[in-house]
Amino acid sequence: MNKIKKCLFPAAGYGTRFLPATKATPKEMLPVLTKPLIQYGVEEAIEAGLNTMAIVTGRGKRAIEDHFDISYELEHQIKGTSKEHYLTEIKDVIEKCTFSYTRQVEMKGLGHAILAGQTLIGNEAFAVVLADDLCDNTDEQSGVLSQMVKLYEKYKCSIVAIEEIPKQDTNKYGVIVGEQEEEGVYRVNDMVEKPDPKDALSNLAIIGRYILTPDIFDIIKYTKPGKCGEIQITDALLTQAKQGKVIAYKFKGTRFDCGSIDGFVEATNYFYSKSM
Ligand code: G1P
């Protein structure tokens, strides 16, 4: 079985919760301290041994491509000055992996965005990172994707990262139930996208880290629009889960919902304290 090398970043969404900041700036480019959200995701993927970043963009997202490219003028300007080191991290990222892009022309949901990435992924298992779920780990631990890649080597099927959430928040997440296989690892037998708290199967919520086997693309093609009239990855994964082919993993680490103002502020405070 081949190792996972590719990571898909659905990045076509409008980021309406951050308007007006996201009117002309992709939400994935909003910085936590000095680094845009998507760069944290790419660094997590590199740490997990992935080297091919496949980004599904949309209109108004050109800044993402420019970010992961050389800026000759800027580099020339600051070369040899005390400011040169500010670019060290991003240059390192650019050296370690390649980036390819495709556009999701219509916004029909996360499942649809992932299907748009098929052209960049081909017929191999791949990771998915939703950049607005910002994850961090302590220095002794590896990152969430790294933990999941290791688990994939054992289970060789799709994997979703999960965490326990307050029951009243189930309507913001995909929610799973399953049989425990080992500490923190469940074989999923049912999953529902954003259930009302009173109907929720559990309080185990999917967060924005997935490993998907490539048969998911054909499944998405036949998946009908679900919650909010959108093609949901949770619904497509349910088809795999019914064949016993989805693992849910309670990851080790901290996650911030940077798709919300509260989560974004928390992440900023957390990384600021960490940098002190
Ligand atoms: C998406 C998924 C949902 C998952 C969440 C994690 O929802 O559809 O299942 O729990 O990401 O952040 P979104 O937040 O894009 O509405």
mmCIF file of C-alpha atoms and ligand atoms in Angstrom:
data_model
loop_
_atom_site.group_PDB
_atom_site.id
_atom_site.type_symbol
_atom_site.label_atom_id
_atom_site.label_comp_id
_atom_site.label_asym_id
_atom_site.label_seq_id
_atom_site.Cartn_x
_atom_site.Cartn_y
_atom_site.Cartn_z
ATOM 1 C CA MET A 1 0.000 0.000 0.000
ATOM 2 C CA ASN A 2 1.423 3.349 -1.038
ATOM 3 C CA LYS A 3 2.152 5.999 1.533
ATOM 4 C CA ILE A 4 -0.063 9.067 1.647
ATOM 5 C CA LYS A 5 1.643 11.943 -0.129
ATOM 6 C CA LYS A 6 -1.153 14.306 -1.144
ATOM 7 C CA CYS A 7 -3.184 16.714 0.911
ATOM 8 C CA LEU A 8 -6.337 18.406 -0.333
ATOM 9 C CA PHE A 9 -7.341 21.825 0.977
ATOM 10 C CA PRO A 10 -10.909 22.860 0.163
ATOM 11 C CA ALA A 11 -10.497 26.632 0.083
ATOM 12 C CA ALA A 12 -13.273 28.011 -2.069
ATOM 13 C CA GLY A 13 -15.662 29.162 0.689
ATOM 14 C CA TYR A 14 -16.619 32.796 1.116
ATOM 15 C CA GLY A 15 -15.823 33.233 4.817
ATOM 16 C CA THR A 16 -18.934 35.333 5.331
ATOM 17 C CA ARG A 17 -18.550 35.273 9.115
ATOM 18 C CA PHE A 18 -15.436 37.397 8.718
ATOM 19 C CA LEU A 19 -16.846 40.049 6.422
ATOM 20 C CA PRO A 20 -15.753 42.674 5.644
ATOM 21 C CA ALA A 21 -12.219 41.249 6.196
ATOM 22 C CA THR A 22 -12.916 38.470 3.709
ATOM 23 C CA LYS A 23 -14.406 40.696 1.004
ATOM 24 C CA ALA A 24 -11.178 40.760 -1.021
ATOM 25 C CA THR A 25 -8.980 38.463 1.114
ATOM 26 C CA PRO A 26 -9.468 34.684 1.235
ATOM 27 C CA LYS A 27 -10.468 33.545 4.739
ATOM 28 C CA GLU A 28 -7.625 31.007 4.554
ATOM 29 C CA MET A 29 -5.213 33.958 4.412
ATOM 30 C CA LEU A 30 -6.371 35.530 7.689
ATOM 31 C CA PRO A 31 -3.325 35.509 9.970
ATOM 32 C CA VAL A 32 -3.039 34.037 13.424
ATOM 33 C CA LEU A 33 -0.124 36.161 14.592
ATOM 34 C CA THR A 34 1.983 36.493 11.428
ATOM 35 C CA LYS A 35 1.052 33.304 9.620
ATOM 36 C CA PRO A 36 -2.043 32.729 7.481
ATOM 37 C CA LEU A 37 -4.340 29.877 8.533
ATOM 38 C CA ILE A 38 -3.615 27.802 5.451
ATOM 39 C CA GLN A 39 0.133 27.863 6.117
ATOM 40 C CA TYR A 40 -0.448 26.216 9.505
ATOM 41 C CA GLY A 41 -2.351 23.469 7.667
ATOM 42 C CA VAL A 42 0.374 23.021 5.055
ATOM 43 C CA GLU A 43 3.043 22.822 7.765
ATOM 44 C CA GLU A 44 1.000 20.158 9.561
ATOM 45 C CA ALA A 45 0.800 18.174 6.298
ATOM 46 C CA ILE A 46 4.549 18.469 5.701
ATOM 47 C CA GLU A 47 5.206 17.278 9.240
ATOM 48 C CA ALA A 48 3.070 14.212 8.441
ATOM 49 C CA GLY A 49 5.379 13.415 5.505
ATOM 50 C CA LEU A 50 3.092 14.769 2.755
ATOM 51 C CA ASN A 51 4.697 16.672 -0.101
ATOM 52 C CA THR A 52 1.942 17.463 -2.611
ATOM 53 C CA MET A 53 -0.580 20.121 -1.691
ATOM 54 C CA ALA A 54 -3.733 20.185 -3.803
ATOM 55 C CA ILE A 55 -5.786 23.302 -3.244
ATOM 56 C CA VAL A 56 -9.385 23.727 -4.379
ATOM 57 C CA THR A 57 -9.913 27.448 -4.762
ATOM 58 C CA GLY A 58 -12.549 29.709 -6.220
ATOM 59 C CA ARG A 59 -12.931 33.253 -7.414
ATOM 60 C CA GLY A 60 -11.027 35.814 -5.342
ATOM 61 C CA LYS A 61 -8.474 33.345 -3.973
ATOM 62 C CA ARG A 62 -5.388 34.335 -5.944
ATOM 63 C CA ALA A 63 -3.591 35.495 -2.788
ATOM 64 C CA ILE A 64 -3.222 31.828 -1.755
ATOM 65 C CA GLU A 65 -1.236 31.031 -4.915
ATOM 66 C CA ASP A 66 0.921 34.115 -4.487
ATOM 67 C CA HIS A 67 1.612 33.230 -0.853
ATOM 68 C CA PHE A 68 3.075 29.840 -1.789
ATOM 69 C CA ASP A 69 5.336 31.342 -4.439
ATOM 70 C CA ILE A 70 8.513 33.381 -4.522
ATOM 71 C CA SER A 71 8.169 37.146 -4.306
ATOM 72 C CA TYR A 72 11.316 38.286 -6.120
ATOM 73 C CA GLU A 73 10.815 41.970 -5.506
ATOM 74 C CA LEU A 74 10.257 41.560 -1.770
ATOM 75 C CA GLU A 75 13.159 39.155 -1.377
ATOM 76 C CA HIS A 76 15.453 41.473 -3.282
ATOM 77 C CA GLN A 77 14.395 44.407 -1.089
ATOM 78 C CA ILE A 78 15.083 42.705 2.234
ATOM 79 C CA LYS A 79 18.066 40.565 1.289
ATOM 80 C CA GLY A 80 20.964 41.176 3.662
ATOM 81 C CA THR A 81 18.802 43.223 6.070
ATOM 82 C CA SER A 82 17.635 42.305 9.563
ATOM 83 C CA LYS A 83 14.205 41.500 8.103
ATOM 84 C CA GLU A 84 15.322 38.627 5.917
ATOM 85 C CA HIS A 85 14.529 35.984 8.548
ATOM 86 C CA TYR A 86 10.813 36.843 8.420
ATOM 87 C CA LEU A 87 10.615 34.843 5.200
ATOM 88 C CA THR A 88 12.540 31.795 6.421
ATOM 89 C CA GLU A 89 9.508 29.697 7.366
ATOM 90 C CA ILE A 90 7.506 30.276 4.189
ATOM 91 C CA LYS A 91 10.576 29.680 1.994
ATOM 92 C CA ASP A 92 11.120 26.412 3.789
ATOM 93 C CA VAL A 93 7.505 25.374 3.090
ATOM 94 C CA ILE A 94 7.845 26.247 -0.605
ATOM 95 C CA GLU A 95 11.028 24.167 -0.875
ATOM 96 C CA LYS A 96 9.543 21.103 0.775
ATOM 97 C CA CYS A 97 6.417 20.574 -1.322
ATOM 98 C CA THR A 98 4.633 21.326 -4.553
ATOM 99 C CA PHE A 99 1.308 23.116 -4.939
ATOM 100 C CA SER A 100 -1.371 22.563 -7.508
ATOM 101 C CA TYR A 101 -4.709 24.299 -7.844
ATOM 102 C CA THR A 102 -8.104 23.761 -9.314
ATOM 103 C CA ARG A 103 -11.250 25.824 -9.046
ATOM 104 C CA GLN A 104 -14.585 24.819 -7.627
ATOM 105 C CA VAL A 105 -16.808 26.746 -10.001
ATOM 106 C CA GLU A 106 -20.036 26.405 -8.021
ATOM 107 C CA MET A 107 -20.328 26.104 -4.233
ATOM 108 C CA LYS A 108 -22.317 22.954 -3.630
ATOM 109 C CA GLY A 109 -20.864 21.796 -0.326
ATOM 110 C CA LEU A 110 -17.757 20.174 1.129
ATOM 111 C CA GLY A 111 -18.323 16.855 -0.664
ATOM 112 C CA HIS A 112 -18.583 18.723 -3.941
ATOM 113 C CA ALA A 113 -15.379 20.670 -3.185
ATOM 114 C CA ILE A 114 -13.525 17.425 -2.476
ATOM 115 C CA LEU A 115 -14.804 15.944 -5.733
ATOM 116 C CA ALA A 116 -13.469 19.026 -7.564
ATOM 117 C CA GLY A 117 -10.029 17.995 -6.260
ATOM 118 C CA GLN A 118 -10.163 14.558 -7.912
ATOM 119 C CA THR A 119 -8.265 15.885 -10.895
ATOM 120 C CA LEU A 120 -5.327 16.766 -8.598
ATOM 121 C CA ILE A 121 -5.445 13.610 -6.471
ATOM 122 C CA GLY A 122 -6.039 10.759 -8.915
ATOM 123 C CA ASN A 123 -6.410 7.207 -7.661
ATOM 124 C CA GLU A 124 -4.666 7.214 -4.291
ATOM 125 C CA ALA A 125 -5.562 7.734 -0.648
ATOM 126 C CA PHE A 126 -5.147 11.343 0.436
ATOM 127 C CA ALA A 127 -5.522 13.672 3.401
ATOM 128 C CA VAL A 128 -7.952 16.590 3.673
ATOM 129 C CA VAL A 129 -7.340 19.660 5.825
ATOM 130 C CA LEU A 130 -9.981 22.299 6.509
ATOM 131 C CA ALA A 131 -7.696 25.223 7.248
ATOM 132 C CA ASP A 132 -10.150 26.963 9.554
ATOM 133 C CA ASP A 133 -9.799 24.115 12.027
ATOM 134 C CA LEU A 134 -6.403 25.087 13.397
ATOM 135 C CA CYS A 135 -4.692 22.306 15.327
ATOM 136 C CA ASP A 136 -1.693 22.345 17.587
ATOM 137 C CA ASN A 137 0.171 19.750 19.588
ATOM 138 C CA THR A 138 2.705 19.816 22.376
ATOM 139 C CA ASP A 139 6.354 19.481 21.439
ATOM 140 C CA GLU A 140 6.467 15.786 22.393
ATOM 141 C CA GLN A 141 3.467 14.890 20.259
ATOM 142 C CA SER A 142 3.242 14.712 16.510
ATOM 143 C CA GLY A 143 0.583 16.756 14.675
ATOM 144 C CA VAL A 144 -2.948 15.488 14.083
ATOM 145 C CA LEU A 145 -2.356 14.514 10.445
ATOM 146 C CA SER A 146 0.813 12.706 11.391
ATOM 147 C CA GLN A 147 -1.126 10.695 13.989
ATOM 148 C CA MET A 148 -3.766 9.876 11.354
ATOM 149 C CA VAL A 149 -1.248 8.828 8.696
ATOM 150 C CA LYS A 150 0.184 6.316 11.175
ATOM 151 C CA LEU A 151 -3.293 4.996 11.894
ATOM 152 C CA TYR A 152 -3.969 4.649 8.169
ATOM 153 C CA GLU A 153 -0.984 2.325 7.865
ATOM 154 C CA LYS A 154 -2.762 0.034 10.314
ATOM 155 C CA TYR A 155 -6.422 0.289 9.232
ATOM 156 C CA LYS A 156 -6.030 1.153 5.522
ATOM 157 C CA CYS A 157 -9.422 2.823 5.230
ATOM 158 C CA SER A 158 -10.893 6.306 5.524
ATOM 159 C CA ILE A 159 -10.277 8.086 8.838
ATOM 160 C CA VAL A 160 -11.958 11.106 10.411
ATOM 161 C CA ALA A 161 -10.543 13.042 13.356
ATOM 162 C CA ILE A 162 -13.035 13.554 16.168
ATOM 163 C CA GLU A 163 -13.337 15.345 19.479
ATOM 164 C CA GLU A 164 -15.926 15.486 22.229
ATOM 165 C CA ILE A 165 -18.050 18.613 22.058
ATOM 166 C CA PRO A 166 -20.816 19.997 24.269
ATOM 167 C CA LYS A 167 -24.050 18.295 23.222
ATOM 168 C CA GLN A 168 -25.719 21.626 22.378
ATOM 169 C CA ASP A 169 -23.154 22.188 19.598
ATOM 170 C CA THR A 170 -23.899 19.068 17.522
ATOM 171 C CA ASN A 171 -25.678 21.197 14.913
ATOM 172 C CA LYS A 172 -22.294 22.655 13.882
ATOM 173 C CA TYR A 173 -20.557 19.353 13.090
ATOM 174 C CA GLY A 174 -20.718 15.942 11.527
ATOM 175 C CA VAL A 175 -21.373 13.509 14.398
ATOM 176 C CA ILE A 176 -20.417 9.825 14.577
ATOM 177 C CA VAL A 177 -21.128 6.661 16.544
ATOM 178 C CA GLY A 178 -19.074 3.510 16.398
ATOM 179 C CA GLU A 179 -17.570 0.513 18.130
ATOM 180 C CA GLN A 180 -14.339 1.085 20.000
ATOM 181 C CA GLU A 181 -11.417 -0.774 18.378
ATOM 182 C CA GLU A 182 -8.734 0.489 20.728
ATOM 183 C CA GLU A 183 -8.211 3.483 23.013
ATOM 184 C CA GLY A 184 -9.575 6.539 21.132
ATOM 185 C CA VAL A 185 -10.225 4.614 17.900
ATOM 186 C CA TYR A 186 -13.755 3.715 16.741
ATOM 187 C CA ARG A 187 -15.080 1.858 13.733
ATOM 188 C CA VAL A 188 -17.900 4.109 12.592
ATOM 189 C CA ASN A 189 -21.314 2.593 12.013
ATOM 190 C CA ASP A 190 -23.368 5.762 11.673
ATOM 191 C CA MET A 191 -22.710 9.402 11.028
ATOM 192 C CA VAL A 192 -24.969 12.426 10.542
ATOM 193 C CA GLU A 193 -24.199 15.938 9.348
ATOM 194 C CA LYS A 194 -25.077 18.699 11.830
ATOM 195 C CA PRO A 195 -27.870 16.964 13.763
ATOM 196 C CA ASP A 196 -30.142 18.896 16.046
ATOM 197 C CA PRO A 197 -28.844 18.334 19.630
ATOM 198 C CA LYS A 198 -32.032 16.463 20.552
ATOM 199 C CA ASP A 199 -31.508 13.945 17.700
ATOM 200 C CA ALA A 200 -27.703 13.655 17.930
ATOM 201 C CA LEU A 201 -26.232 10.144 17.966
ATOM 202 C CA SER A 202 -23.430 11.216 20.305
ATOM 203 C CA ASN A 203 -21.239 14.190 21.134
ATOM 204 C CA LEU A 204 -18.312 12.908 19.040
ATOM 205 C CA ALA A 205 -17.798 15.566 16.383
ATOM 206 C CA ILE A 206 -15.766 15.361 13.212
ATOM 207 C CA ILE A 207 -13.141 18.077 12.937
ATOM 208 C CA GLY A 208 -11.504 19.226 9.727
ATOM 209 C CA ARG A 209 -8.959 16.437 9.242
ATOM 210 C CA TYR A 210 -9.692 13.415 7.058
ATOM 211 C CA ILE A 211 -7.893 10.623 5.316
ATOM 212 C CA LEU A 212 -9.961 9.383 2.393
ATOM 213 C CA THR A 213 -9.567 6.389 0.128
ATOM 214 C CA PRO A 214 -10.040 7.280 -3.541
ATOM 215 C CA ASP A 215 -13.283 5.315 -3.985
ATOM 216 C CA ILE A 216 -14.832 8.282 -2.157
ATOM 217 C CA PHE A 217 -14.876 10.217 -5.456
ATOM 218 C CA ASP A 218 -17.306 7.822 -7.143
ATOM 219 C CA ILE A 219 -19.388 7.711 -3.979
ATOM 220 C CA ILE A 220 -19.629 11.519 -3.883
ATOM 221 C CA LYS A 221 -20.843 11.510 -7.489
ATOM 222 C CA TYR A 222 -23.860 9.467 -6.375
ATOM 223 C CA THR A 223 -24.413 11.263 -3.067
ATOM 224 C CA LYS A 224 -27.565 13.382 -3.083
ATOM 225 C CA PRO A 225 -27.600 16.858 -1.570
ATOM 226 C CA GLY A 226 -28.203 16.595 2.186
ATOM 227 C CA LYS A 227 -28.054 19.124 5.025
ATOM 228 C CA CYS A 228 -28.516 22.703 3.718
ATOM 229 C CA GLY A 229 -29.072 21.304 0.207
ATOM 230 C CA GLU A 230 -25.312 20.677 -0.091
ATOM 231 C CA ILE A 231 -23.356 17.575 -1.071
ATOM 232 C CA GLN A 232 -21.920 16.537 2.275
ATOM 233 C CA ILE A 233 -18.707 14.544 2.763
ATOM 234 C CA THR A 234 -20.317 13.097 5.908
ATOM 235 C CA ASP A 235 -23.070 11.501 3.767
ATOM 236 C CA ALA A 236 -20.524 10.077 1.306
ATOM 237 C CA LEU A 237 -18.478 8.685 4.197
ATOM 238 C CA LEU A 238 -21.595 7.016 5.581
ATOM 239 C CA THR A 239 -21.629 4.803 2.474
ATOM 240 C CA GLN A 240 -18.083 3.678 3.329
ATOM 241 C CA ALA A 241 -18.973 3.361 7.023
ATOM 242 C CA LYS A 242 -21.790 0.956 6.199
ATOM 243 C CA GLN A 243 -19.113 -1.315 4.709
ATOM 244 C CA GLY A 244 -17.071 -0.978 7.918
ATOM 245 C CA LYS A 245 -14.510 1.196 6.170
ATOM 246 C CA VAL A 246 -14.394 4.353 8.267
ATOM 247 C CA ILE A 247 -12.362 4.851 11.423
ATOM 248 C CA ALA A 248 -12.896 7.776 13.798
ATOM 249 C CA TYR A 249 -9.889 8.872 15.789
ATOM 250 C CA LYS A 250 -9.868 10.983 18.942
ATOM 251 C CA PHE A 251 -6.751 12.953 18.138
ATOM 252 C CA LYS A 252 -4.235 14.186 20.665
ATOM 253 C CA GLY A 253 -3.806 17.928 20.639
ATOM 254 C CA THR A 254 -5.745 21.183 20.661
ATOM 255 C CA ARG A 255 -8.069 22.471 17.982
ATOM 256 C CA PHE A 256 -9.442 25.948 17.425
ATOM 257 C CA ASP A 257 -12.484 26.710 15.320
ATOM 258 C CA CYS A 258 -11.015 29.615 13.388
ATOM 259 C CA GLY A 259 -14.162 29.750 11.270
ATOM 260 C CA SER A 260 -15.737 31.582 14.227
ATOM 261 C CA ILE A 261 -14.655 34.890 15.737
ATOM 262 C CA ASP A 262 -14.423 33.376 19.245
ATOM 263 C CA GLY A 263 -12.249 30.485 18.074
ATOM 264 C CA PHE A 264 -10.060 32.810 16.049
ATOM 265 C CA VAL A 265 -9.442 35.078 19.039
ATOM 266 C CA GLU A 266 -8.731 32.046 21.264
ATOM 267 C CA ALA A 267 -6.212 30.721 18.728
ATOM 268 C CA THR A 268 -4.537 34.105 18.519
ATOM 269 C CA ASN A 269 -4.204 34.352 22.304
ATOM 270 C CA TYR A 270 -2.963 30.767 22.531
ATOM 271 C CA PHE A 271 -0.248 31.164 19.886
ATOM 272 C CA TYR A 272 0.722 34.538 21.285
ATOM 273 C CA SER A 273 1.237 33.090 24.778
ATOM 274 C CA LYS A 274 3.143 30.183 23.259
ATOM 275 C CA SER A 275 5.470 32.522 21.389
ATOM 276 C CA MET A 276 6.357 34.517 24.526
HETATM 277 C C1 G1P B 1 -17.550 20.714 7.852
HETATM 278 C C2 G1P B 1 -18.145 19.310 7.792
HETATM 279 C C3 G1P B 1 -18.551 18.831 9.187
HETATM 280 C C4 G1P B 1 -17.355 18.927 10.121
HETATM 281 C C5 G1P B 1 -16.777 20.353 10.104
HETATM 282 C C6 G1P B 1 -15.481 20.428 10.883
HETATM 283 O O1 G1P B 1 -18.569 21.604 8.216
HETATM 284 O O2 G1P B 1 -19.265 19.324 6.916
HETATM 285 O O3 G1P B 1 -19.011 17.506 9.125
HETATM 286 O O4 G1P B 1 -17.754 18.564 11.429
HETATM 287 O O5 G1P B 1 -16.478 20.772 8.764
HETATM 288 O O6 G1P B 1 -15.041 21.750 10.997
HETATM 289 P P1 G1P B 1 -18.407 23.213 8.060
HETATM 290 O O7 G1P B 1 -17.688 23.677 9.274
HETATM 291 O O8 G1P B 1 -17.634 23.448 6.797
HETATM 292 O O9 G1P B 1 -19.808 23.751 7.983
#
